[in-house]
Short mmCIF file of C-alpha atoms and ligand atoms in Angstrom, two decimals:
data_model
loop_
_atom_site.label_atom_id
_atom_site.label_comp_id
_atom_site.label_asym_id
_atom_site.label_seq_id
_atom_site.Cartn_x
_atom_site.Cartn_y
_atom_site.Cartn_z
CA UNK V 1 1.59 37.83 2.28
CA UNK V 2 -0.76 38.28 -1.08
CA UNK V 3 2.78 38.75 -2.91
CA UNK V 4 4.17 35.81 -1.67
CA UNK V 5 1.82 33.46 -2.68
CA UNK V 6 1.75 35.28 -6.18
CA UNK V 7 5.63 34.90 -6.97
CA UNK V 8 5.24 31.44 -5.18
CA UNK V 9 2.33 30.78 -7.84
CA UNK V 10 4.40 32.53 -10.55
CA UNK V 11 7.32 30.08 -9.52
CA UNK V 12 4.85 27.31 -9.78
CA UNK V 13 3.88 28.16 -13.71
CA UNK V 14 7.65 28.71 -14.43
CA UNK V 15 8.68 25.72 -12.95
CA UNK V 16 6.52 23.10 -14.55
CA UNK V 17 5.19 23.74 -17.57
CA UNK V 18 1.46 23.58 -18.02
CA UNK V 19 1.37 20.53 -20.28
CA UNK V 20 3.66 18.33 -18.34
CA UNK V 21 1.42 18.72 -14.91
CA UNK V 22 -1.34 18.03 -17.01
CA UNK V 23 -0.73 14.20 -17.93
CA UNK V 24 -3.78 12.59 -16.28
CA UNK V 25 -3.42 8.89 -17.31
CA UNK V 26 -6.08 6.88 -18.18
CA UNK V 27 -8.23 4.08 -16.95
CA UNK V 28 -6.79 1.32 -19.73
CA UNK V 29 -3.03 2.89 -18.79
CA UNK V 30 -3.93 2.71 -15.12
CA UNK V 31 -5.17 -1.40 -15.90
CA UNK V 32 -2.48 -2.07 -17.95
CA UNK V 33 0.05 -0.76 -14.90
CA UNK V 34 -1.33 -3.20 -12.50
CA UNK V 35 -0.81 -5.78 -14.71
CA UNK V 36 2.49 -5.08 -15.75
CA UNK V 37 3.12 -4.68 -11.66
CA UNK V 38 1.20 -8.72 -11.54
CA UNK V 39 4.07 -9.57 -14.20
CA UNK V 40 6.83 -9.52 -12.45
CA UNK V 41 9.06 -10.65 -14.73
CA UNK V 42 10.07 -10.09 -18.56
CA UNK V 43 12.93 -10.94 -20.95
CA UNK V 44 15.01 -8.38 -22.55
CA UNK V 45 16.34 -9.11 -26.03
CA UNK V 46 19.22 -6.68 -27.12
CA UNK V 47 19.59 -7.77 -31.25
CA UNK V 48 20.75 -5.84 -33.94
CA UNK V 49 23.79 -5.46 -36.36
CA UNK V 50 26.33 -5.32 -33.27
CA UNK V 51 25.55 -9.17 -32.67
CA UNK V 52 28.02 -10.02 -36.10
CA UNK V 53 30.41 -8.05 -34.01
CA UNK V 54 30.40 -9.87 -31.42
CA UNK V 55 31.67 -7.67 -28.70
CA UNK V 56 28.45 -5.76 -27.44
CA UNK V 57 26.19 -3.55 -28.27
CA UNK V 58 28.13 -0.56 -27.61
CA UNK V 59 31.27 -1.59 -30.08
CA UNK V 60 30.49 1.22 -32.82
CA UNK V 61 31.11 4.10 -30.58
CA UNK V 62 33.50 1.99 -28.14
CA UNK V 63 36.02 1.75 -31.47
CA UNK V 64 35.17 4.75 -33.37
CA UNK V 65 33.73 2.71 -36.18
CA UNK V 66 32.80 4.95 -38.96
CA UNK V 67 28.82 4.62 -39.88
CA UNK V 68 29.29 4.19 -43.71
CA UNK V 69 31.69 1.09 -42.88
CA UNK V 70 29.40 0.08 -40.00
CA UNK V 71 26.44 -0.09 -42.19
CA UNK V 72 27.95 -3.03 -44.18
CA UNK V 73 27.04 -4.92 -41.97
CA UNK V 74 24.18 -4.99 -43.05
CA UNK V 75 24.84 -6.48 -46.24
CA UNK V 76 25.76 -9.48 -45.07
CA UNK V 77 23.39 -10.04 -41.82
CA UNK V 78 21.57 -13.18 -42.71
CA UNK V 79 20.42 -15.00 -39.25
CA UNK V 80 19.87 -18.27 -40.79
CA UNK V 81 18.82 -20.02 -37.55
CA UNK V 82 16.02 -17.24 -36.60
CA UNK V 83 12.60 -18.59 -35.32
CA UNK V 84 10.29 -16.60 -33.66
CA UNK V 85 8.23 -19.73 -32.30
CA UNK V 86 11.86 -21.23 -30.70
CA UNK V 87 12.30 -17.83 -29.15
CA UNK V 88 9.09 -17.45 -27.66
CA UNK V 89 8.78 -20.62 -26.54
CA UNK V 90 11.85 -20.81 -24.94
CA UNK V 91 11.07 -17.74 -23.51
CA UNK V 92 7.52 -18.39 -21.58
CA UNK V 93 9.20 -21.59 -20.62
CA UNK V 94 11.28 -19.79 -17.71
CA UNK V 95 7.79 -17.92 -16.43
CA UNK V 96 8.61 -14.90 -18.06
CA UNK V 97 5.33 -12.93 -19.36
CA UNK V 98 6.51 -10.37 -21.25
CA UNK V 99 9.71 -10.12 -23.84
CA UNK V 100 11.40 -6.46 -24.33
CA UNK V 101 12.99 -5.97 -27.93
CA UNK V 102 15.45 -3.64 -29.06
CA UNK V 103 13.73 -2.43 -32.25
CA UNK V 104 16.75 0.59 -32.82
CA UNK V 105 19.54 0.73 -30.57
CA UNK V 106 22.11 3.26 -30.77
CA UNK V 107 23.47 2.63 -33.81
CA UNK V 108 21.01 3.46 -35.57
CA UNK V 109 19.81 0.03 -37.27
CA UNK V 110 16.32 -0.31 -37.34
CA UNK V 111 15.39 -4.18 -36.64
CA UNK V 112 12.06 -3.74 -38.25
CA UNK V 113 10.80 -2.86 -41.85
CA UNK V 114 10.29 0.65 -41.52
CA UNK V 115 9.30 3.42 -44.43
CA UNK V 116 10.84 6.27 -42.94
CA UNK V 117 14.60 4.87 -43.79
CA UNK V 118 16.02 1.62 -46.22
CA UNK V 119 18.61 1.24 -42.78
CA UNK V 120 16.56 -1.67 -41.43
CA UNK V 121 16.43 -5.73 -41.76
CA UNK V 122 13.80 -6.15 -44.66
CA UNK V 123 15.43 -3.47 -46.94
CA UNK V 124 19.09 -3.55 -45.82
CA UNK V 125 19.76 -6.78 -45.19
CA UNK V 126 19.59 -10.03 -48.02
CA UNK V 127 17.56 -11.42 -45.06
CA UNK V 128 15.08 -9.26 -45.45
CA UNK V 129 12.49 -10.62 -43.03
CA UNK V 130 10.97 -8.46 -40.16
CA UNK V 131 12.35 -10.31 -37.24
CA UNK V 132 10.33 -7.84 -35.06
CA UNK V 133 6.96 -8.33 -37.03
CA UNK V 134 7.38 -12.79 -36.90
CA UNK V 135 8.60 -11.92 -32.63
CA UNK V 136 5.17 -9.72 -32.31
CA UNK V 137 2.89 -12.87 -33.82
CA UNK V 138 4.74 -14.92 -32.01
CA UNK V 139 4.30 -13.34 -28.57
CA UNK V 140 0.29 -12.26 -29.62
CA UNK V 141 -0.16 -16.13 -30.78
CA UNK V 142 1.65 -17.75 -27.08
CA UNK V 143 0.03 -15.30 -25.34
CA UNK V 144 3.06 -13.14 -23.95
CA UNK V 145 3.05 -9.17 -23.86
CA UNK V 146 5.93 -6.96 -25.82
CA UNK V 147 7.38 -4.03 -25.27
CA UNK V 148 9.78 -2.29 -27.45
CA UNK V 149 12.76 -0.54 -26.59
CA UNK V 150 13.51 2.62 -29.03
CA UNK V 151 16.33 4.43 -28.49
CA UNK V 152 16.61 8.41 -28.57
CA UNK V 153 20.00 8.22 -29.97
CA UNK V 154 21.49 7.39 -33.21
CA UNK V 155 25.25 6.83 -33.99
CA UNK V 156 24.63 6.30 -37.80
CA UNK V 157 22.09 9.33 -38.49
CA UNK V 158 23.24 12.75 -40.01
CA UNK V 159 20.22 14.47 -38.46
CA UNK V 160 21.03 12.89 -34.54
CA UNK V 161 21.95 15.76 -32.98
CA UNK V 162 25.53 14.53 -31.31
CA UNK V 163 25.67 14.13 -27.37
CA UNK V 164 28.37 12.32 -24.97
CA UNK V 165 28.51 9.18 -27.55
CA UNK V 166 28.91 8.54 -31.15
CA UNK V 167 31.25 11.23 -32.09
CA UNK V 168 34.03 9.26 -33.61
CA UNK V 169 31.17 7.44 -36.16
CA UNK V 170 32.60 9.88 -38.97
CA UNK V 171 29.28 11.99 -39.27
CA UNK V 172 29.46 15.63 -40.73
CA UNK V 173 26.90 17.32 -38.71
CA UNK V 174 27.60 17.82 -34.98
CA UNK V 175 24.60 19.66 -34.62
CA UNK V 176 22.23 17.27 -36.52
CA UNK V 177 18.69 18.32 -37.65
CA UNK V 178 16.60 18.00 -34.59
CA UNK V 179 13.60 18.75 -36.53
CA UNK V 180 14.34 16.18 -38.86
CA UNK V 181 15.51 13.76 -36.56
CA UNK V 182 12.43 13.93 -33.93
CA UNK V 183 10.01 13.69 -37.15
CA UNK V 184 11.70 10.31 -38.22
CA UNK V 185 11.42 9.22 -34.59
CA UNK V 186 7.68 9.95 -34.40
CA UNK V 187 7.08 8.61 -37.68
CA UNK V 188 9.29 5.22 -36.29
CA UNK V 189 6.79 5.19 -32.95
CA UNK V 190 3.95 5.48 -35.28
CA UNK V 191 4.73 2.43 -37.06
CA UNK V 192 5.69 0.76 -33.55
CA UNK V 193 2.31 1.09 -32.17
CA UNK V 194 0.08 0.71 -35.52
CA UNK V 195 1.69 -2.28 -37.54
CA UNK V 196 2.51 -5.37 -34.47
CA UNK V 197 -0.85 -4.89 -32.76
CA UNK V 198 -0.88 -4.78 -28.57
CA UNK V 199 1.94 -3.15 -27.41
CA UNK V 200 2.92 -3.49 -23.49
CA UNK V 201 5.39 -0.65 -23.63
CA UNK V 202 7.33 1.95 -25.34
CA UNK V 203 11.20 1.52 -23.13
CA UNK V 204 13.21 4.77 -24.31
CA UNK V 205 17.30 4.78 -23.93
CA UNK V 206 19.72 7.53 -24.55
CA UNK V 207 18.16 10.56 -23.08
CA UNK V 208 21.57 10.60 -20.77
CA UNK V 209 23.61 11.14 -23.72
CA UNK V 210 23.04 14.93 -23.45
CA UNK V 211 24.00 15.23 -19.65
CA UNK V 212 26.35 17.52 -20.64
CA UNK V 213 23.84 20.03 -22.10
CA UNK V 214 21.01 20.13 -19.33
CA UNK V 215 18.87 22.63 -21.81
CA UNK V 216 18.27 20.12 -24.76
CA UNK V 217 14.71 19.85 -25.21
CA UNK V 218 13.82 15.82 -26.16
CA UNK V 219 10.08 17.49 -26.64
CA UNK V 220 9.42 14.51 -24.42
CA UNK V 221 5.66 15.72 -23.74
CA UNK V 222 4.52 15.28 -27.13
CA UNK V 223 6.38 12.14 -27.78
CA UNK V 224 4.36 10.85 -24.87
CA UNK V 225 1.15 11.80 -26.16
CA UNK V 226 1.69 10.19 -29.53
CA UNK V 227 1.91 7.16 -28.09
CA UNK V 228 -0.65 7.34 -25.63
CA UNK V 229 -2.99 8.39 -28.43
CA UNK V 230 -1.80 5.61 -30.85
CA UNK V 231 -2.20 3.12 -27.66
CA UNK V 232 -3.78 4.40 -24.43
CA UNK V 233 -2.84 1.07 -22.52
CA UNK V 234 1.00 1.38 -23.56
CA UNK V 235 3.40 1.90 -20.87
CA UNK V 236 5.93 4.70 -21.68
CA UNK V 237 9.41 4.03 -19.98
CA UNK V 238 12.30 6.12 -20.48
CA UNK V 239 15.68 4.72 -18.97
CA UNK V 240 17.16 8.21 -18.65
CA UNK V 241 18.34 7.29 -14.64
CA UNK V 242 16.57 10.22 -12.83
CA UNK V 243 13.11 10.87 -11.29
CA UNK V 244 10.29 10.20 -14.03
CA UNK V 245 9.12 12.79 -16.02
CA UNK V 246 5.33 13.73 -15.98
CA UNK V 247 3.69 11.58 -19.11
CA UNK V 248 6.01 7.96 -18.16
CA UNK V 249 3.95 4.71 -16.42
CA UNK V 250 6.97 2.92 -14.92
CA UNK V 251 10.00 3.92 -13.56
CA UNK V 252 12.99 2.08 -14.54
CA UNK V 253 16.55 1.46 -12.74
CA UNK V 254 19.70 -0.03 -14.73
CA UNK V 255 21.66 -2.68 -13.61
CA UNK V 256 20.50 -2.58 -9.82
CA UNK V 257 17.41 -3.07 -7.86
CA UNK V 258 15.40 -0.30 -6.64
CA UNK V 259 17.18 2.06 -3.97
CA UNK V 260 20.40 0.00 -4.46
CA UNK V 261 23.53 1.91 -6.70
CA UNK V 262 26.16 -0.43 -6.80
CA UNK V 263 26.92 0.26 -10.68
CA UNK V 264 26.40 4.17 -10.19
CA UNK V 265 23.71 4.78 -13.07
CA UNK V 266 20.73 4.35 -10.06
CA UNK V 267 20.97 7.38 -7.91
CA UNK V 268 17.25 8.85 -8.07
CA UNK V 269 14.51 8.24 -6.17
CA UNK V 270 12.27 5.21 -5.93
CA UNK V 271 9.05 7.22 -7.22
CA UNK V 272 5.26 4.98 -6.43
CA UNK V 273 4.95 4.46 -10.25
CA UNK V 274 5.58 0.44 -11.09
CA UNK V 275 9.13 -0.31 -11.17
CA UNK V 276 11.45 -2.30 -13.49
CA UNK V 277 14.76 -3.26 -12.98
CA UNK V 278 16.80 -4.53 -16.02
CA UNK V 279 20.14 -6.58 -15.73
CA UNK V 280 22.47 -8.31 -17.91
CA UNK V 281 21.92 -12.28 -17.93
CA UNK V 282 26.26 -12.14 -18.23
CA UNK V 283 27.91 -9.37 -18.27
CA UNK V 284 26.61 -7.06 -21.57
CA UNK V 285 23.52 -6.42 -23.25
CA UNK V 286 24.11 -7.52 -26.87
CA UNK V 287 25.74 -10.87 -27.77
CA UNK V 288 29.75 -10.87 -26.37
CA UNK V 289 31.92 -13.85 -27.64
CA UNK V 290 34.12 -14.32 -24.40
CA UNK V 291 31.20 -13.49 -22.16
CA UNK V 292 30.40 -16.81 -20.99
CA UNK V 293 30.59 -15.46 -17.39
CA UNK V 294 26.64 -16.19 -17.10
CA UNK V 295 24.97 -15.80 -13.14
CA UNK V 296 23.72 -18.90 -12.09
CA UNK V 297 20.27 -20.04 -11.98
CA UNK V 298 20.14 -19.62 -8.11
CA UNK V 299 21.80 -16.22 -8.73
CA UNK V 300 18.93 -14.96 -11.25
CA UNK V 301 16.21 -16.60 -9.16
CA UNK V 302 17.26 -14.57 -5.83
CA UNK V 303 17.57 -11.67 -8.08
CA UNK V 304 14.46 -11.86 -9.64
CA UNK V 305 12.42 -12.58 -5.64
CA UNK V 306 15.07 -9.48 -4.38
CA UNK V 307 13.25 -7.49 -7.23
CA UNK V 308 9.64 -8.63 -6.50
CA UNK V 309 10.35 -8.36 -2.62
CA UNK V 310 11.15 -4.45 -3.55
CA UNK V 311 7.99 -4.33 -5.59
CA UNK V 312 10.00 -4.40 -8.74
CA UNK V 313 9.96 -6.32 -11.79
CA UNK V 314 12.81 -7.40 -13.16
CA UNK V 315 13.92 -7.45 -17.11
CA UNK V 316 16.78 -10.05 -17.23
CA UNK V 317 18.71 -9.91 -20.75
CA UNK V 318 19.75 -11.85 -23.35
CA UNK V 319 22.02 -11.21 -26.13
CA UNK V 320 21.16 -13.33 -29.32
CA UNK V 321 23.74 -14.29 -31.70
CA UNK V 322 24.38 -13.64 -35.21
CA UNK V 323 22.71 -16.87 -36.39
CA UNK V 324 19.19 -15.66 -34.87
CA UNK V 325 19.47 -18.01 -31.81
CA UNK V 326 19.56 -17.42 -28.66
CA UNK V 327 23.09 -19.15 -26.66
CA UNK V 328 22.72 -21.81 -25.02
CA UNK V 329 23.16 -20.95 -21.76
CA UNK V 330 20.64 -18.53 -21.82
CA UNK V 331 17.89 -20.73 -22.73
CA UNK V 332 19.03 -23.39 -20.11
CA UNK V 333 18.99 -20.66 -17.36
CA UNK V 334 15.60 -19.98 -18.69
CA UNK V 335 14.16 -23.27 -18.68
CA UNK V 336 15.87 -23.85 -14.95
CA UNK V 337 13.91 -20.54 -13.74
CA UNK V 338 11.04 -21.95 -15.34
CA UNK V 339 10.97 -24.93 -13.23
CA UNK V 340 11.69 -23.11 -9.94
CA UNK V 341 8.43 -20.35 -11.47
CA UNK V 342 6.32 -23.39 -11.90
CA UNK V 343 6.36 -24.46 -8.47
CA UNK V 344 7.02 -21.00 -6.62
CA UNK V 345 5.34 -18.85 -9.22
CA UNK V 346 2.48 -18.36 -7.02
CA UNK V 347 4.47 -16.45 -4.43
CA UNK V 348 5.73 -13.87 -6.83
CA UNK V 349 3.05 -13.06 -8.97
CA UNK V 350 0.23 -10.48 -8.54
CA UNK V 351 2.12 -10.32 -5.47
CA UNK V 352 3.27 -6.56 -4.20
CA UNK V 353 6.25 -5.94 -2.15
CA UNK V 354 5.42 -7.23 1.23
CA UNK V 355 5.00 -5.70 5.02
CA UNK V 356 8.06 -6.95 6.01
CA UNK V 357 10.61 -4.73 3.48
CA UNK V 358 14.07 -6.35 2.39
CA UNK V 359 16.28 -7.35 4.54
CA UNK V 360 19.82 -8.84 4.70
CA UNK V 361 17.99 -12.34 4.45
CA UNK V 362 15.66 -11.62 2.60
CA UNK V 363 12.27 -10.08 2.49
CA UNK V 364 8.46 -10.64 1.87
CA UNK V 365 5.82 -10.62 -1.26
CA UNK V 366 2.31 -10.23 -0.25
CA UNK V 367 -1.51 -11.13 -1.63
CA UNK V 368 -4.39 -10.43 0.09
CA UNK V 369 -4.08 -11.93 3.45
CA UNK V 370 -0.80 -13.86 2.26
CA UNK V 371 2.44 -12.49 3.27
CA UNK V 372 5.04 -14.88 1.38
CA UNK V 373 8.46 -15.03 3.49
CA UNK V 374 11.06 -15.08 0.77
CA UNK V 375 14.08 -16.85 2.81
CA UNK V 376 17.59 -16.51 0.56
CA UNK V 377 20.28 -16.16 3.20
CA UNK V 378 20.02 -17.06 6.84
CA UNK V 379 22.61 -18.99 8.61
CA UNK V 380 19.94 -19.21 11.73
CA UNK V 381 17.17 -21.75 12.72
CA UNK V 382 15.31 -18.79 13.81
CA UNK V 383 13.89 -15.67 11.95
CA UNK V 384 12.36 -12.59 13.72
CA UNK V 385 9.77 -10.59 11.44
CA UNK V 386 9.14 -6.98 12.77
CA UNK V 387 4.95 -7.73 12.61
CA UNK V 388 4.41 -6.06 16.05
CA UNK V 389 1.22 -5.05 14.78
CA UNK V 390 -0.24 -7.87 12.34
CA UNK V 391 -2.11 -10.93 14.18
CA UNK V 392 -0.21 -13.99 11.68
CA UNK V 393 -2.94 -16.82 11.72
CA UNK V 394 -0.57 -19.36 10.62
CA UNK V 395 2.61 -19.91 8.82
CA UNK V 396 3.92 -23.24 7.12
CA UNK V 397 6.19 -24.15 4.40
CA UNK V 398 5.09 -23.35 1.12
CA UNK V 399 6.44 -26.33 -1.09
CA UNK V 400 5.08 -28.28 0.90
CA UNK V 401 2.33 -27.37 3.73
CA UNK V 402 4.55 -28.58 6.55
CA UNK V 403 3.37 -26.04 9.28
CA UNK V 404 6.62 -23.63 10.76
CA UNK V 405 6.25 -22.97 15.04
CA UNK V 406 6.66 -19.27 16.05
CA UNK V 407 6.51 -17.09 18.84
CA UNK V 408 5.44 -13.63 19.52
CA UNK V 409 6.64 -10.69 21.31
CA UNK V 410 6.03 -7.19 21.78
CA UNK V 411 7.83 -6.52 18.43
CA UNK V 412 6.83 -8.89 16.50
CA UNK V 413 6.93 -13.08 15.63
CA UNK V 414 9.85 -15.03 15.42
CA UNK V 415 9.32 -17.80 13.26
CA UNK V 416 11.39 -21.58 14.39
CA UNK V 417 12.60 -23.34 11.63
CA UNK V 418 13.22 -26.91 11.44
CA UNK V 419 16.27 -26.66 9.77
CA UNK V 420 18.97 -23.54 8.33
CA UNK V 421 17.81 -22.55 5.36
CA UNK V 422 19.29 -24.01 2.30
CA UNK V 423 17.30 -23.69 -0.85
CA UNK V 424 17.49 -21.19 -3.25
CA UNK V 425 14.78 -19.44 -1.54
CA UNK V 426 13.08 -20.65 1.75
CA UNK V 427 9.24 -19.37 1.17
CA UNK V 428 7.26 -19.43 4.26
CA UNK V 429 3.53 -18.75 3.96
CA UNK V 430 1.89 -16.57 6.52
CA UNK V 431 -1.66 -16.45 6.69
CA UNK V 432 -2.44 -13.07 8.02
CA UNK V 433 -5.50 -12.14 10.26
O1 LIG Q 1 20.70 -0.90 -23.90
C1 LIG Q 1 21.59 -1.14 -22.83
C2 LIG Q 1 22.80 -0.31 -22.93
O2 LIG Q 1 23.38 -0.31 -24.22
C3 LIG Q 1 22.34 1.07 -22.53
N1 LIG Q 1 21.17 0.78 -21.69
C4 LIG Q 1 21.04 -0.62 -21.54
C5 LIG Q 1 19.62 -1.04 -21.26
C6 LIG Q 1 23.40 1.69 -21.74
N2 LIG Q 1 24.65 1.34 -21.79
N3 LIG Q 1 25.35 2.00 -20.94
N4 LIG Q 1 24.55 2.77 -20.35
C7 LIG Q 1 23.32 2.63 -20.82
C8 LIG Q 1 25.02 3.51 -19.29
C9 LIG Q 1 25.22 4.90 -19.59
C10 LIG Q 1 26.10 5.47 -18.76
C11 LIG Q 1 26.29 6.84 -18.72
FE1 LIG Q 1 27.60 7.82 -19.66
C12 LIG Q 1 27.07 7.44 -17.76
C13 LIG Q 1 25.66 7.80 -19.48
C14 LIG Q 1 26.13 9.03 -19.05
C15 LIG Q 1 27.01 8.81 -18.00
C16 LIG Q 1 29.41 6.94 -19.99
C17 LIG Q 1 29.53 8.28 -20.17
C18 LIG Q 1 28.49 6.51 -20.92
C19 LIG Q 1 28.05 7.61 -21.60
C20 LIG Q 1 28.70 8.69 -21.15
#
């Protein structure tokens, strides 16, 4: 017996490192996760050289571009029409409360003025304005949190070590300088988190590049640290599509909503950290020329309740083009969400997934002793919630107060409808006892 529970200790020690179990967050990081969880909803902006190119972010490494040819880009990358203020603005319009930018994406361009390499928009570009430091001004002066997504991989650097991606860039040194490479990364985070004040979150990208090679050691742990050292309320997010590691604040899912997989990159488990879904506005992440297949507003506004009924927040992208706006379309789906936020805002957030979990019609956001019935496809006059053991006080219509009849049973309450549900999304208010 006394040697089982040593090798089952011993097992223990080998099996999780002692630094990774020993991540204890802190009171401002636990704060700062409830109130990420009350903001419900954010903007991602995917922007760097790839927007000249028109065809997504992806398009170095999709085409085999080579990374000395790439990086002329650079030399002529002069968004004329770029206003922080505009973007912003436009931005809180549509209720969102917190914007997402992609300071380095894969290819390696750095969309701030960095020391640690002349690759970036102040030294590389005739531009030569720090988009990312006017954005950060912007969103401390309107009041609206940022978060900044930093990718792990690099399609343009000698000292990346190579993964799945970014082979065909023309770059000498499949086996990089990881020393080098996670030094300059550090250094990058360092500048993050010191030089554009409050930062919401640190969103990591890329880790999945070296699926291939289960053994490569991202020295996560450390990287972690840094920034929770630099700022103890940032959120670290890493979008590496399996259970969080010990040291991240929110768990994130690609392109589907929380225990859903329909575009295969969302197979973990739904873990109790906050949760963050992030989807493209069309159809890719950085500005696409013939993408002009945009969801509608009801679309994104069932989307973004679907998320918030699964306790999720949801991180809806936009691409902005070359000129430094952002398309059209984009900001008139923002300012349409806006108006639906402005009158059903209250039902969403600060609200956590409700009692009543999703359903094929819908599902529930709750507040105290509000449980908000989120109605956004029911071909029925009636609608049975499983409450069998919740006493509901009342329930009425919340645009408008009218008050909705229901029954009870053993199982529950049905609640009778005066009419099939039409609107984007039916909310019903229940006042719980
Ligand atoms: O920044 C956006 C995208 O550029 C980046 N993440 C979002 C937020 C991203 N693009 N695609 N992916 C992430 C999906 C990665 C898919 C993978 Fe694979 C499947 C990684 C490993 C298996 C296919 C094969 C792509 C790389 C290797």
């Amino acid at each position: 017996m006394k040697t089982r529970l040593l090798s089952f200790l011993l097992l223990c020690c080998l099996a999780f490192p002692v630094r990774a179990q020993s991540y204890q967050p802190t009171e401002e990081n636990l704060k700062a996760r409830q109130e990420f969880r009350d903001k419900k909803f954010g903007i991602f902006l995917h922007w760097g050289l790839y927007a000249m190119l028109a065809t997504g972010e992806w398009t170095m490494t999709n085409n085999n571009l080579n990374y000395k040819e790439y990086a002329k880009l650079a030399g002529g990358f002069y968004p004329s029409k770029f206003d922080a203020a505009k973007w912003v603005a436009a931005i809180k319009a549509s209720g969102a409360k917190y914007i997402c930018f992609t300071t380095r994406h894969h290819e390696g361009f750095s969309m701030f003025d960095t020391k640690y390499s002349d690759y970036n928009i102040v030294d590389a570009t005739p531009f030569k304005r720090d988009v990312l430091k006017e954005l950060a001004d912007e969103c401390h002066k309107q009041g609206i949190g940022l978060h900044l997504y930093y990718s792990h991989i690099d399609w343009y650097r000698e000292d990346a070590v190579w993964g799945r991606t970014g082979r065909g860039t023309g770059r000498p040194n499949p086996k990089g300088n990881w020393d080098s490479y996670y030094a300059f990364m550090n250094n990058q985070l360092t500048e993050l988190l010191t030089n554009y004040g409050l930062i919401g979150a640190i969103w990591f990208d890329g880790v999945w590049d070296q699926d291939e090679n289960p053994d490569f050691d991202w020295e996560l742990d450390e990287q972690y640290a840094l920034i929770h050292k630099l700022q103890p309320s940032c959120l670290v997010a890493n979008n590496h599509h399996i259970t969080p590691f010990p040291g991240e604040d929110i768990q994130i899912f690609e392109r589907d909503l929380p225990g859903e997989n329909t575009a295969g990159l969302s197979g973990q488990d739904v873990s109790s950290l906050p949760l963050e879904t992030c989807q493209t506005m069309n159809g890719m992440w950085g500005y696409k020329i013939t993408d002009q297949n945009y969801k509608s507003t009801r679309e994104l506004i069932q989307y973004l309740v679907s998320a918030a009924v699964k306790d999720a927040n949801l991180l809806m992208n936009i691409g902005p083009q070359p000129d430094g706006e952002l398309p059209e379309v984009a900001v008139q789906r923002l300012a349409e969400m806006g108006e639906w936020m402005k009158t059903y805002g209250e039902t969403i957030y600060g609200t956590r997934g409700g009692c009543v979990g999703p359903h094929p019609w819908g599902g529930t956001t709750q507040k105290g002793d509000k449980l908000y019935v989120h109605i956004l496809n029911l071909q029925d006059k009636a609608l049975f919630l499983p409450l069998a053991d919740r006493k509901v006080k009342k329930a009425r219509y919340f645009v408008d107060g009218t008050p909705v009849k229901f029954q009870k049973n053993n199982e529950g309450y049905t609640l009778l409808l005066n009419a099939v549900p039409t609107d984007v999304d039916t909310v019903i208010e229940l006042e719980l006892d």
